Coordinates of C-alpha atoms in Angstrom, one line a residue:
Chain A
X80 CA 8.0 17.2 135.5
X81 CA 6.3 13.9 135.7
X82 CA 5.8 11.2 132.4
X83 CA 2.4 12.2 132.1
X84 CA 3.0 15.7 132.2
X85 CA 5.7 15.1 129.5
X86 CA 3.3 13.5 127.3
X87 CA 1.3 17.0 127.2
X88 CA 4.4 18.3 125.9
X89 CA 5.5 16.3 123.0
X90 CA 3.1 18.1 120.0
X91 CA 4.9 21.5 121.3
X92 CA 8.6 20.0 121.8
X93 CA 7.8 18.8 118.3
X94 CA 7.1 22.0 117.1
X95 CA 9.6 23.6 118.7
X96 CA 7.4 26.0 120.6
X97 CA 8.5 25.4 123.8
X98 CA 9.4 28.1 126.6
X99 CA 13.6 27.7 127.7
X100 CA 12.3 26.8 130.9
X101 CA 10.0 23.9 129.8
X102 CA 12.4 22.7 126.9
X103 CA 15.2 21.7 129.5
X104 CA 13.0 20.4 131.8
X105 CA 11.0 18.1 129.5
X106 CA 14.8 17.3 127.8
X107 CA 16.1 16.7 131.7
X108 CA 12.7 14.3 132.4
X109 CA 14.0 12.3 128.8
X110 CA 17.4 12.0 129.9
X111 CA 16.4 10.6 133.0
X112 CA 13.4 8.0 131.7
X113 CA 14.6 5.6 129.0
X114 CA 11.1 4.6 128.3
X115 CA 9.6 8.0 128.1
X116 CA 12.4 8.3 125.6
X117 CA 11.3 5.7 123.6
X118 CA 8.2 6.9 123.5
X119 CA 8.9 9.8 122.3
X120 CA 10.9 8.4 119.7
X121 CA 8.0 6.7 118.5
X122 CA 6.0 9.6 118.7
X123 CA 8.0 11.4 116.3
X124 CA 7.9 8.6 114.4
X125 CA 4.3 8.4 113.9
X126 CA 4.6 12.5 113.2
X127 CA 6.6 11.9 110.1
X128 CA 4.4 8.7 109.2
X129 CA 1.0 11.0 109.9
X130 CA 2.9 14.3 107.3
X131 CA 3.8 11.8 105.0
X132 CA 0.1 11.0 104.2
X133 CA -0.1 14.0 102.1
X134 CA 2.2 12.5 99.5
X135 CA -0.7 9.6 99.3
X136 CA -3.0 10.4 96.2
X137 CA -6.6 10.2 96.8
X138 CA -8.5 8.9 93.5
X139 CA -11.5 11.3 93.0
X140 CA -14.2 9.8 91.2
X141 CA -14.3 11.5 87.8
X142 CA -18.4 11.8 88.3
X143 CA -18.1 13.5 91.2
X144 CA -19.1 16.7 90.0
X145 CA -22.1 15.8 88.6
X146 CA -23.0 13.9 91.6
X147 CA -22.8 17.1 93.5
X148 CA -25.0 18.4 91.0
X149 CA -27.9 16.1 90.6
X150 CA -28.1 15.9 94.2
X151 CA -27.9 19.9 94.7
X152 CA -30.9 20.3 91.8
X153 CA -32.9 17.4 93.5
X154 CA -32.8 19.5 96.5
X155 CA -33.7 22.5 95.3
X156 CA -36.7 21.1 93.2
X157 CA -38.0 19.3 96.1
X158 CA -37.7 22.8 98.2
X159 CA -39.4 24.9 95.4
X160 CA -42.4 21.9 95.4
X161 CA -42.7 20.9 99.0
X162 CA -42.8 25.7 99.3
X163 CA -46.2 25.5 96.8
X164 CA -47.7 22.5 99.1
X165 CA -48.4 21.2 102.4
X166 CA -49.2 23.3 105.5
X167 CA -47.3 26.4 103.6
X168 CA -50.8 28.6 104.0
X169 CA -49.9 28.5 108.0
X170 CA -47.1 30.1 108.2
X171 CA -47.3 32.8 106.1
X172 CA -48.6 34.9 109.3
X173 CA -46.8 33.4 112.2
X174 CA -44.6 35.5 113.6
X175 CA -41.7 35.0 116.3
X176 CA -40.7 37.6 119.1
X177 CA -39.0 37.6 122.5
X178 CA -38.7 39.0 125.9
X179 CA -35.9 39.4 127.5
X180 CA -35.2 35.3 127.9
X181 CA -33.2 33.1 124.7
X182 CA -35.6 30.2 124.8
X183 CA -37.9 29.4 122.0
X184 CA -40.5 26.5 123.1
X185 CA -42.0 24.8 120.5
X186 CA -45.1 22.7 121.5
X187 CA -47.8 20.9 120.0
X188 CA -51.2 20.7 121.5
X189 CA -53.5 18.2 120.6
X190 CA -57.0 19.4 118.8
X191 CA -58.7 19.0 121.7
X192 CA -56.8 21.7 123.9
X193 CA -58.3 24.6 122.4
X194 CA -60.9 26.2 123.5
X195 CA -63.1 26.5 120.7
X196 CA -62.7 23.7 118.3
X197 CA -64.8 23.5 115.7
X198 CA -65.2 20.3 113.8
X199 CA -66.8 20.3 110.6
X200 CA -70.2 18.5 110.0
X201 CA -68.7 15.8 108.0
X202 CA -66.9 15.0 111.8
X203 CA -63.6 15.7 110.0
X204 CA -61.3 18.3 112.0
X205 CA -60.7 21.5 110.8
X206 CA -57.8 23.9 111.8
X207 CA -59.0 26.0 114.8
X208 CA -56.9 28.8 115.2
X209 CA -54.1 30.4 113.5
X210 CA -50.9 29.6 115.5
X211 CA -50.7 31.3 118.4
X212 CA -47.8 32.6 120.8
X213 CA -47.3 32.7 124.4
X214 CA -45.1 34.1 126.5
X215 CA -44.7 31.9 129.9
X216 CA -42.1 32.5 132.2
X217 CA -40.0 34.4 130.7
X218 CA -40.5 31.4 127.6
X219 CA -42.0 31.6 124.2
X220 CA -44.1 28.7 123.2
X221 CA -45.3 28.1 119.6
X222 CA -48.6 26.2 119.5
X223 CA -50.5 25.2 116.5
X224 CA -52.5 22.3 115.1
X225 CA -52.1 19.6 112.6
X226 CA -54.8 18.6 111.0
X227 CA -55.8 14.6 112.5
X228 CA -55.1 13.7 109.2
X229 CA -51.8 15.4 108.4
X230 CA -48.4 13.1 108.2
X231 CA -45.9 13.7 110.9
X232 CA -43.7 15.8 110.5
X233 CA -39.9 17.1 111.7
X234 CA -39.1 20.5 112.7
X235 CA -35.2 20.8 112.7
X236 CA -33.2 23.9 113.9
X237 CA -30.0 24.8 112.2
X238 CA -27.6 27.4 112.7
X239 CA -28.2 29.5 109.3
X240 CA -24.3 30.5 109.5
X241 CA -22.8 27.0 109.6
X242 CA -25.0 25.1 108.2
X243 CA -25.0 22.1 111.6
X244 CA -28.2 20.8 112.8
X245 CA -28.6 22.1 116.5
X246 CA -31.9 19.9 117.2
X247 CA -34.1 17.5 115.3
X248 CA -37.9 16.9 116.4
X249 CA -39.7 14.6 115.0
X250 CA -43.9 16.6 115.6
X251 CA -47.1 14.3 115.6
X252 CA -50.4 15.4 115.6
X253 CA -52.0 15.2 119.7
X254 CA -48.5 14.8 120.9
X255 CA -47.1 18.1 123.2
X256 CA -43.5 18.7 122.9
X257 CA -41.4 20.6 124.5
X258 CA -38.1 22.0 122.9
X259 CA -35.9 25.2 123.9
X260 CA -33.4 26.1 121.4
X261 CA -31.0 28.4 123.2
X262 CA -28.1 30.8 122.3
X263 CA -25.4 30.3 124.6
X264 CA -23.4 32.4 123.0
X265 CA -22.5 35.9 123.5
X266 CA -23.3 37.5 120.1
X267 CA -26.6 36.7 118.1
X268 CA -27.1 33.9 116.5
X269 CA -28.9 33.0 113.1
X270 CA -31.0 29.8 113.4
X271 CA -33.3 28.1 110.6
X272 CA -36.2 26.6 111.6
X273 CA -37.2 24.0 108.7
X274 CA -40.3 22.1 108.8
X275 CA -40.6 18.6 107.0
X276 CA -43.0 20.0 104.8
X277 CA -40.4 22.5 103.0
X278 CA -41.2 25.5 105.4
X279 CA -38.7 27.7 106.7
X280 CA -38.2 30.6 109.1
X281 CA -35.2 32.0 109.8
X282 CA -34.9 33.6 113.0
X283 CA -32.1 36.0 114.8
X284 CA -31.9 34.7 118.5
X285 CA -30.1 37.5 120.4
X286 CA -26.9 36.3 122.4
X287 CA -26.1 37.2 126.5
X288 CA -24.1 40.3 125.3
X289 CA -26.1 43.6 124.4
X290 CA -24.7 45.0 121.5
X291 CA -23.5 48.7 121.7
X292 CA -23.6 49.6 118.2
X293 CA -26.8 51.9 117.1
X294 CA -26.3 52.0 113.6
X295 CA -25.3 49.9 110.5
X296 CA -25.6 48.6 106.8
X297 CA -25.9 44.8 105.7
X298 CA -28.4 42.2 104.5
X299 CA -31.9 42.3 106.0
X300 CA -30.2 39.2 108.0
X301 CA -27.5 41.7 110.0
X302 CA -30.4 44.2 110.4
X303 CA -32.0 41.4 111.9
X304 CA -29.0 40.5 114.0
X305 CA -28.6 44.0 115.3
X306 CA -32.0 44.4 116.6
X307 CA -32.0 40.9 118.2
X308 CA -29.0 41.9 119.8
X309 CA -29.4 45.6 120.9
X310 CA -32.8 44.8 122.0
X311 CA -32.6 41.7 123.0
X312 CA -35.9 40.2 121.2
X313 CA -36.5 37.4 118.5
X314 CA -36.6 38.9 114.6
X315 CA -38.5 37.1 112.2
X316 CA -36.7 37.5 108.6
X317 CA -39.4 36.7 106.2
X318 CA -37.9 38.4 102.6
X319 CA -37.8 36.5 99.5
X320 CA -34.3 37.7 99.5
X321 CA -32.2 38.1 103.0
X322 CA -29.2 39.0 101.5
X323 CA -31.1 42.4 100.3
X324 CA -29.1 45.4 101.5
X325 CA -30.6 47.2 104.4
X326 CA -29.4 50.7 106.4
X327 CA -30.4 51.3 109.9
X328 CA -29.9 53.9 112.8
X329 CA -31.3 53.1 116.5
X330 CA -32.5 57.0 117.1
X331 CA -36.0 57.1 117.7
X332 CA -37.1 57.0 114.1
X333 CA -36.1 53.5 113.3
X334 CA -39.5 52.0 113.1
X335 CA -38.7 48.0 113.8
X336 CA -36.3 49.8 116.8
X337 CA -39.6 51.7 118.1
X338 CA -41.6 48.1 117.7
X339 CA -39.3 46.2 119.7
X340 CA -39.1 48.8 122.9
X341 CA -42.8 48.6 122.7
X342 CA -43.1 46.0 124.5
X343 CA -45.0 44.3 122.1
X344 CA -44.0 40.6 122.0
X345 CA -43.7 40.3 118.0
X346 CA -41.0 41.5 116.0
X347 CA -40.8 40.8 112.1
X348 CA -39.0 42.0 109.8
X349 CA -40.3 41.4 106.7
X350 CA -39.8 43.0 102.9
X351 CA -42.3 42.0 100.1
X352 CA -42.3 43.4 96.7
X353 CA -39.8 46.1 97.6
X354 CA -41.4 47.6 100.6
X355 CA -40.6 47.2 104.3
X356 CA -43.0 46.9 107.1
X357 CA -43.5 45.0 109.8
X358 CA -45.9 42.8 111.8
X359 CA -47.2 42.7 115.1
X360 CA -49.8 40.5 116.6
Chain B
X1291 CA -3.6 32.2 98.1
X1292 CA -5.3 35.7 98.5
X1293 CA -5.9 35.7 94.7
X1294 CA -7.8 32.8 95.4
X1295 CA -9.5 34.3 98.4
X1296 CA -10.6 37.0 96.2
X1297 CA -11.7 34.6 93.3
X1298 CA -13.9 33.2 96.4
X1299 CA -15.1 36.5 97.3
X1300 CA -16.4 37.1 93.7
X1301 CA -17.8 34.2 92.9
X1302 CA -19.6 33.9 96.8
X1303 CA -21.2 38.0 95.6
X1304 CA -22.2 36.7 93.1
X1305 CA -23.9 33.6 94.2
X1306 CA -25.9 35.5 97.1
X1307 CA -26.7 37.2 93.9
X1308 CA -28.8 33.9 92.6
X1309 CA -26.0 33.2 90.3
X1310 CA -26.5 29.5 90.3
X1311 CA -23.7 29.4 87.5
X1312 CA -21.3 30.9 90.2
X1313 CA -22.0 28.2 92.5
X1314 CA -21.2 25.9 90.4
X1315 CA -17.8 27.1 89.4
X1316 CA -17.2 27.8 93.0
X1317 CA -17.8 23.7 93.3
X1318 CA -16.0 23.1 91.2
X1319 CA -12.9 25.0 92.5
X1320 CA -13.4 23.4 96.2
X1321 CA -15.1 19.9 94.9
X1322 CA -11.3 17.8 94.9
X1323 CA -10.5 19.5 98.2
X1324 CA -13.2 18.5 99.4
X1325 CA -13.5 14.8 98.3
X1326 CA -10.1 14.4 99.3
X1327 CA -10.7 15.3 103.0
X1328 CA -13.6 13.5 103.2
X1329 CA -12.3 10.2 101.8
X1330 CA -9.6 10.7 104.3
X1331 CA -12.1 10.8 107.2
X1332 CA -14.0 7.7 105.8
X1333 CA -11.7 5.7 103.8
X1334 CA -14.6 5.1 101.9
X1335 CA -15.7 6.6 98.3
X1336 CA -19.0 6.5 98.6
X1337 CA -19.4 8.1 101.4
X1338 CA -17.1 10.7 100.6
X1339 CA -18.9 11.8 97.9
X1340 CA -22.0 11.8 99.8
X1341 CA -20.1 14.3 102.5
X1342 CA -19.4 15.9 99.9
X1343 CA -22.3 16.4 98.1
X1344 CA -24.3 16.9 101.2
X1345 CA -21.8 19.8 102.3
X1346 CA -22.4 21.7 98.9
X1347 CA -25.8 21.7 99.5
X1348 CA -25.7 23.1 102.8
X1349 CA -23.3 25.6 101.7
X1350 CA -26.1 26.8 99.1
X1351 CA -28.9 27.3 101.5
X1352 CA -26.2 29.1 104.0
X1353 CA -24.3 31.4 101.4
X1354 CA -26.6 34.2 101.9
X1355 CA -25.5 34.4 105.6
X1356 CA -21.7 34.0 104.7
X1357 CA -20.0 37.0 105.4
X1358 CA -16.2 36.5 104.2
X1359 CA -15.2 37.1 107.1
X1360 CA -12.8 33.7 107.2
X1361 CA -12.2 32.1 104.0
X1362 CA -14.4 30.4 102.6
X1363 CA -12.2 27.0 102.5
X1364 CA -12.1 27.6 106.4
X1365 CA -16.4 27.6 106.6
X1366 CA -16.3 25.0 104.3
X1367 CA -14.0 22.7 106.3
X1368 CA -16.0 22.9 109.5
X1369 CA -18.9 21.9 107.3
X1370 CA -17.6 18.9 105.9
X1371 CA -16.7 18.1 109.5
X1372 CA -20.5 18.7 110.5
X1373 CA -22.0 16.4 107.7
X1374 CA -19.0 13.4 108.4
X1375 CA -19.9 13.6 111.7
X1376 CA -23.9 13.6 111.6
X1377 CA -23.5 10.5 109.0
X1378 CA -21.5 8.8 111.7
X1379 CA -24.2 9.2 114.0
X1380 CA -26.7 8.2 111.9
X1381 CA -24.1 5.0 111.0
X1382 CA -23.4 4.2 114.5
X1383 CA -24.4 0.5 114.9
X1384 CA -23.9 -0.4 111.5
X1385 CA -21.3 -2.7 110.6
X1386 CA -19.2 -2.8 107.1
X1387 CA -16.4 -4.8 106.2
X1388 CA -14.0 -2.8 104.0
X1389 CA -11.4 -4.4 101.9
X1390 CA -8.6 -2.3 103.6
X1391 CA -9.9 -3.4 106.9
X1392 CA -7.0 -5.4 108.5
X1393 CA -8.6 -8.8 109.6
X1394 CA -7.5 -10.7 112.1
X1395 CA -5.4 -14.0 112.6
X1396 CA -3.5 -16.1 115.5
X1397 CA -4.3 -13.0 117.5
X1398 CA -2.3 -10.8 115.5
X1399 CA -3.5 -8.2 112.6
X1400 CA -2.8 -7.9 109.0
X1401 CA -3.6 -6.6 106.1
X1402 CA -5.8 -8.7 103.7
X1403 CA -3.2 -10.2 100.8
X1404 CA -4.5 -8.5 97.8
X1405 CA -2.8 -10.0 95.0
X1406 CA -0.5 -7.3 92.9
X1407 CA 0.8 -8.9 89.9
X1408 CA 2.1 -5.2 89.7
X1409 CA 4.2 -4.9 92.8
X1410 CA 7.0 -2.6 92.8
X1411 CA 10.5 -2.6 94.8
X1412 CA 10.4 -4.2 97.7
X1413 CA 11.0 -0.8 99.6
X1414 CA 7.8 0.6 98.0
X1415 CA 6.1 -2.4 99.1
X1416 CA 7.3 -1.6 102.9
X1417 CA 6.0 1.8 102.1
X1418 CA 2.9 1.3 101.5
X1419 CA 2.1 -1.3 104.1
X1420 CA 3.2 1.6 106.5
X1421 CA 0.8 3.9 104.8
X1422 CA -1.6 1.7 105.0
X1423 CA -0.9 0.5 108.5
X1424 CA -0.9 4.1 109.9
X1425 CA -4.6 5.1 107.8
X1426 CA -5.9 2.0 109.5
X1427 CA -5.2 3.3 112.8
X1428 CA -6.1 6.7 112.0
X1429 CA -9.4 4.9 111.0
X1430 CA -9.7 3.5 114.8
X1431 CA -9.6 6.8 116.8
X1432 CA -12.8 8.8 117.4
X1433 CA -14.0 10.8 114.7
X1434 CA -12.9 14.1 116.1
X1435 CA -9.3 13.1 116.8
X1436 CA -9.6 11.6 112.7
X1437 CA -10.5 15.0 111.4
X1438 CA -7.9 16.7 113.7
X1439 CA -5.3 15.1 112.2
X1440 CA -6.2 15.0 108.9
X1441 CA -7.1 18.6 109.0
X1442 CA -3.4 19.6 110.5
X1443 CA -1.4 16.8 108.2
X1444 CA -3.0 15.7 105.5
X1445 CA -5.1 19.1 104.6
X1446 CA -2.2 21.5 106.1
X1447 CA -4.1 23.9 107.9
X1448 CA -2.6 25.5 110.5
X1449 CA -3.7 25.2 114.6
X1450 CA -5.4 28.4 114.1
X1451 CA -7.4 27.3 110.5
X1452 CA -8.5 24.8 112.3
X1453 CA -9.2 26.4 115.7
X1454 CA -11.5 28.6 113.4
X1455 CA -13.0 25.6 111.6
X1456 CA -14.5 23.6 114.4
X1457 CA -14.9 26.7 116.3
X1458 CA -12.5 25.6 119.8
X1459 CA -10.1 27.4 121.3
X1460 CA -6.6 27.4 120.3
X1461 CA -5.5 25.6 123.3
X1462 CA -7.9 23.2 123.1
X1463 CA -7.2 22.6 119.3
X1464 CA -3.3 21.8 120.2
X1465 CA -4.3 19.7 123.3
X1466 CA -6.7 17.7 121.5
X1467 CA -4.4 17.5 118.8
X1468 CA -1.5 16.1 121.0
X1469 CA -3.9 13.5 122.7
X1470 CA -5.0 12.1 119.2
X1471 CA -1.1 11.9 118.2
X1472 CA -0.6 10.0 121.5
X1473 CA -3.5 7.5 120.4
X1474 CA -2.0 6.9 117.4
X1475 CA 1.2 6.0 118.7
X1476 CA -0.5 3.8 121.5
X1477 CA -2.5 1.7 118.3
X1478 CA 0.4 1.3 116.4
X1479 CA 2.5 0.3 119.2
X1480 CA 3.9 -3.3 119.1
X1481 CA 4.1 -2.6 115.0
X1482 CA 8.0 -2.7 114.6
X1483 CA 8.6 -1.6 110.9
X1484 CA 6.3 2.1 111.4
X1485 CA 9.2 3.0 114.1
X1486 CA 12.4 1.9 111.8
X1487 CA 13.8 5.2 110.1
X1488 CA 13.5 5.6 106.7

């Protein structure tokens, strides 16, 4: 066993975790090398300095709930006002769904790229089309238009689970832009799609594995999962509340299972005022 | 600790319940935990409490998707890590002078002299300079070696808590673990006093 080697081993001499075999030779290499000893020593030295630190009192600010507070309620008014405002009308009827492929493009085309703009007498721009989806490759795009006059703003995708920011996109108006958010994971993922203007859509990306199960109870947002990742399309959750219990069963009669071995490219699972249907462009 | 996993469980039902009440007890069970880990990443109370704060909020808009199946105190650690570490990118080039930095003289570093008409034994004194010295240093390693070790000394969790918290394999956790230990000792090398015994 060389120094370096021994270095890897000091954390699990420490602990005493060891293997026979390792322990003598790590203990044979420190017999033999004064200054790995002494490193060593120091290391263990720095252990009991580092589990010490516990005993050190942290002073925390006696205002700190309320800081937490006015900070949570700031968010949550500016989320209730920016939901009542801004490009929220758009939204309402887009709808996310998959192929086979994990990637989710979002682009931005400039006015000018569709086919049939219409521009109001006044010569001030008017939304063309609805947003539109497109399948390309195997990818999904997400086009739409900003009015010329609209602010920039950010789209930014977050895994719904954790809470971490996967990717943040700053979207102007003309500018095309190009972003796959992937699951490289096995098992479906959860992501949040949050737009600058307070707009949200939570979306379950389906993972590489396929998942066997045919049947369960959750929230709306496992139903989601299970569909995404049995067969292997994007769901749209769009519920006032996901947490909302939900049964299913995969066995012909499940009717967002029968929408998403259709072929068709949509798949949303959406429940308003109590009742459950779904959407499909 | 599993009656407090439970008391968790309860209070996280009934927050996905829209019990805005709940979540604010269940802040203000984890708040000190919280504020404590993050002053220990930043050294610094202001942004601590800003962690902090921004942590809670993320953990209202994800509580819906929270499924119990860690604890809660587990989610919420790798959460704290997430916001400390997008604040550090967003902090990258900027430049702050703390009063615990050590500055630097003839080549050498030391602590700034604060004046403590209050100081206790000399041995308490030694104490704390080693304290000091060795949060300093813990201060100079990259931020995911600083909430390693704070996580597995400081905050107690065990290789596997935090294996589970920053979602990395085991190994990977212990290696990492063992190469920020080996950083420290290389920054505090040449600093006598940390190596005498107690």
């Amino acid at each position: 066993m060389n120094a370096q080697k021994a270095r890897e081993f000091f954390s699990a001499y420490h602990d005493g975790t060891l293997d026979r075999a390792l322990r003598q030779s790590f203990e044979r290499r420190l017999k033999a090398d004064a200054e790995l000893e002494a490193e060593y020593r120091e290391f263990e030295a720095v252990m009991r300095r580092l589990d010490a630190l516990k005993n050190v009192s942290v002073d925390v600010p006696a205002d700190l709930h309320e800081r937490i507070s006015a900070k949570l309620d700031k968010h949550i008014y500016e989320s209730k006002r920016k939901a009542t405002s801004g490009l929220g009308a758009w939204w309402k009827s887009l709808v996310l769904g998959g192929a086979a492929c994990a990637f989710l493009v979002v682009a931005i085309l400039a006015v000018n790229s569709f086919g049939d703009e219409r521009v109001s007498t006044a010569g001030t721009p008017v939304v063309t089309q609805p947003p539109v989806l497109v399948e390309e490759n195997g990818s999904l795009r997400l086009q739409f238009e900003l009015p010329k006059r609209a602010q920039q703003t950010t789209l930014v995708v977050r895994d719904a689970i954790s809470g971490s920011v996967l990717s943040e996109t700053v979207l102007a108006p003309g500018a095309e832009l190009d972003r796959p958010i992937t699951n490289g994971g096995d098992d479906p993922a959860l992501m949040s799609l949050e737009f600058g203007d307070g707009n949200k859509i939570l979306v379950a990306v389906p993972g590489r594995r396929q998942a066997p199960e045919t049947s369960g109870t959750g929230a709306l947002t496992d139903y989601a999962l299970a569909l995404a990742s049995r067969f292997k399309v994007f769901v749209r959750i769009d519920a006032i509340n996901p947490a909302e219990k939900a049964t299913w069963t995969f066995d012909g009669t499940d009717p967002m299972a029968t929408k998403a071995t259709s072929g068709d490219q949509i798949v949303s699972l959406s429940r308003v005022r109590g009742s459950l249907y779904k959407i499909s462009l | 600790m599993t009656h407090g996993f439970s008391d968790d469980a309860v209070l996280i039902r009934r927050c996905q319940q829209g019990d805005r009440a709940a979540f604010d007890d269940l802040v203000r069970r984890h708040e000190r935990r919280a504020y404590q880990y993050a002053f220990r990443l930043t050294s610094n109370p202001e942004e601590a409490a800003d962690i902090v704060a921004d942590a809670f909020i993320r953990i209202y808009n994800a509580l819906q998707n929270f499924r119990s199946q860690s604890a809660f105190t587990t989610w919420m650690y790798r959460i704290l890590t997430n916001c400390y570490l997008d604040l550090r990118k967003k902090e990258k080039n900027r430049q702050t002078v703390s009063l615990d930095a050590a500055v630097q003289t003839d080549g050498s570093e030391v602590e700034r002299q604060i004046e403590d008409e209050g100081a206790g034994p000399a041995q308490e004194v030694e104490k704390m300079a080693r304290e000091q010295a060795v949060q300093d240093a813990i201060q100079r390693l990259p931020e995911y070696q600083r909430a390693m070790l704070v996580m597995y000394h400081v905050e107690m969790l065990s290789y596997e808590q935090i294996a589970e918290s920053l979602d990395l394999p085991l190994g990977t956790v212990k290696s990492r673990l063992n190469r920020a230990r080996l950083s420290l000792r290389d920054l505090l090398a040449g600093n006598e006093e940390l190596f005498q015994l107690d």
